Amino acid sequence: MATEHADVIIVGSGHGGAQAAIALRQRGFTGSIMVVGREATLPYERPPLSKEYLARDKPFKRILIRPAAFWQERNITFRTGSVATAVDADAHRIDLDDGQSLSYGKLIWAAGGDPRRMTCSGADLAGIHYVRDKADADRVMAELDGGARQVVVIGGGYIGLEAAAVLTKLGCTVTLVEAQDRVLARVAGPELSAFYEAEHRAKGVTILTGQAVDCITGNGTRTTGVRLHNGEVLPADMVIAGIGIVPAVAPLLAAGAQGGNGVDVDIYCRTSLPDVYAIGDCAAHANSFAGGAAIRLESVQNAHDMAATAAADICGNPTAYHAIPWFWSNQYDLKLQSAGLNLGHDRHVQRGDPATRSFSVVYLREGRIISIDCVNAMKDYVQARKLIEAGTLMDAERIADPGVPLKDAAVETVS
Ligand code: FAD
């Protein structure tokens, strides 16, 4: 059997993979492009899976990244339901789970990550869910249709909190368990954590922080509850675990690519393997907004901007990755928008009163703004992006005064 060939093969049909194909065509790339994706569907937006899609406010059709005709018109072909299992970088070939092989000129690895699974006793019982792809969200929705109403969410990160918000709105009784002493501990300052905990509690969610899960209890087949280390058992007919992801890079690492927590890439998103790029959640890179520290970012922004970087390099116009990180989260009527990275901040300043449900937290390093979290505070967000990009020196007292536009709290002028 002849090996099929594409000039560019993209592994992963998520945000990064889809955007890489789009960016290649936008830049005039005329070669063949094939996207190999494990999921059965065309690329769709992942964020709504814990928001509007889970709430049934948006049907699947409305979260497709592009309609089918878009891909056809641009001659971007998809191999859906297909898993890349191995990479031979010298031969420029990948193997698929159906036994076939494909050869490539350039390979873009955009495989994201798989949800970190619970490993405690009872973790394999029915009724335990993760929310990473459409099939996961559909399984949660099917449980709701089947009558599940008592839910324990494990993990107080964005996905856990968003799921808790939607399920509460849908009439479930929700308890959220977080091992750290506050929700969002990994990503946000204590004011934001306290605000979100209070909002969720006000909506009826029970939030338990500083509590580790001991095991999942069951009746032999299905989950019946979650036992905490302190012995308390939280009754549950459904458990949702949002405890992070494991980067999906095993085939690349097995092929000899450098990496560990993801696969390492340079400023052009090139891996250490010839003609192999990696982008998105799975790509560890030195981020200029993290002071050059090697990090992985799990955001749509990062997947899109890295896709553009890899496409530019393939099209012979190498441009270093330097994009301001940004992120959002919707919970109830609260729109959180974050820009920059707060890693290494030495001071943070609250701006506005959380009681008004519109406020921001500004993070500074040596007086310069490096990051912001804005809750229902669009103006601050827009102004902060420019200030962060320029690494602007700020006056902390003026930041703290919500009557002063954020840009006027700059000590130096930003063009
Ligand atoms: P993905 O979009 O995960 O795509 C990877 C694809 O590769 C998947 O389809 C996977 O099945 C496939 N794949 C994996 N291994 C293989 C293989 N070996 N062969 C073939 N295919 C493979 N970000 C935000 O900025 N804002 C938000 O509000 C937000 N909310 C989120 C809510 C949820 C529920 C989730 C899960 C994520 C959310 N994110 C959000 C994060 C954002 O969706 C990710 O950062 C983004 O999808 C990363 O894109 P990616 O291309 O790296 O990976």
mmCIF file of C-alpha atoms in Angstrom, residues 25 40 42 93 124 130 135 157 171 181 211 216 229 253 270 285 291 295 314 333 336 349 351 361 364 371 400:
data_model
loop_
_atom_site.group_PDB
_atom_site.id
_atom_site.type_symbol
_atom_site.label_atom_id
_atom_site.label_comp_id
_atom_site.label_asym_id
_atom_site.label_seq_id
_atom_site.Cartn_x
_atom_site.Cartn_y
_atom_site.Cartn_z
ATOM 1 C CA ARG A 25 -3.575 29.277 3.778
ATOM 2 C CA ALA A 40 -14.790 12.332 15.112
ATOM 3 C CA LEU A 42 -14.464 18.934 12.608
ATOM 4 C CA ARG A 93 6.556 9.681 8.656
ATOM 5 C CA ASP A 124 -13.024 3.718 37.557
ATOM 6 C CA TYR A 130 -13.813 14.866 32.935
ATOM 7 C CA ALA A 135 -17.796 13.489 24.002
ATOM 8 C CA GLY A 157 -9.656 25.684 38.750
ATOM 9 C CA GLY A 171 -30.767 22.718 39.285
ATOM 10 C CA ASP A 181 -6.604 26.527 50.693
ATOM 11 C CA GLN A 211 -9.666 19.115 51.495
ATOM 12 C CA ILE A 216 -14.673 7.567 45.409
ATOM 13 C CA HIS A 229 -9.250 12.527 53.954
ATOM 14 C CA LEU A 253 9.137 12.163 23.106
ATOM 15 C CA ARG A 270 10.289 24.258 16.324
ATOM 16 C CA HIS A 285 8.337 27.473 25.482
ATOM 17 C CA GLY A 291 10.539 36.639 32.231
ATOM 18 C CA ILE A 295 6.178 27.275 30.584
ATOM 19 C CA ILE A 314 6.929 27.132 7.352
ATOM 20 C CA ASP A 333 -23.063 36.697 34.956
ATOM 21 C CA LEU A 336 -13.331 37.355 34.038
ATOM 22 C CA VAL A 349 -3.200 46.102 43.904
ATOM 23 C CA ARG A 351 -8.870 48.306 41.998
ATOM 24 C CA VAL A 361 -6.471 43.077 40.460
ATOM 25 C CA LEU A 364 3.321 44.433 39.582
ATOM 26 C CA SER A 371 -0.656 41.123 34.650
ATOM 27 C CA ALA A 400 -6.054 51.617 43.572
#
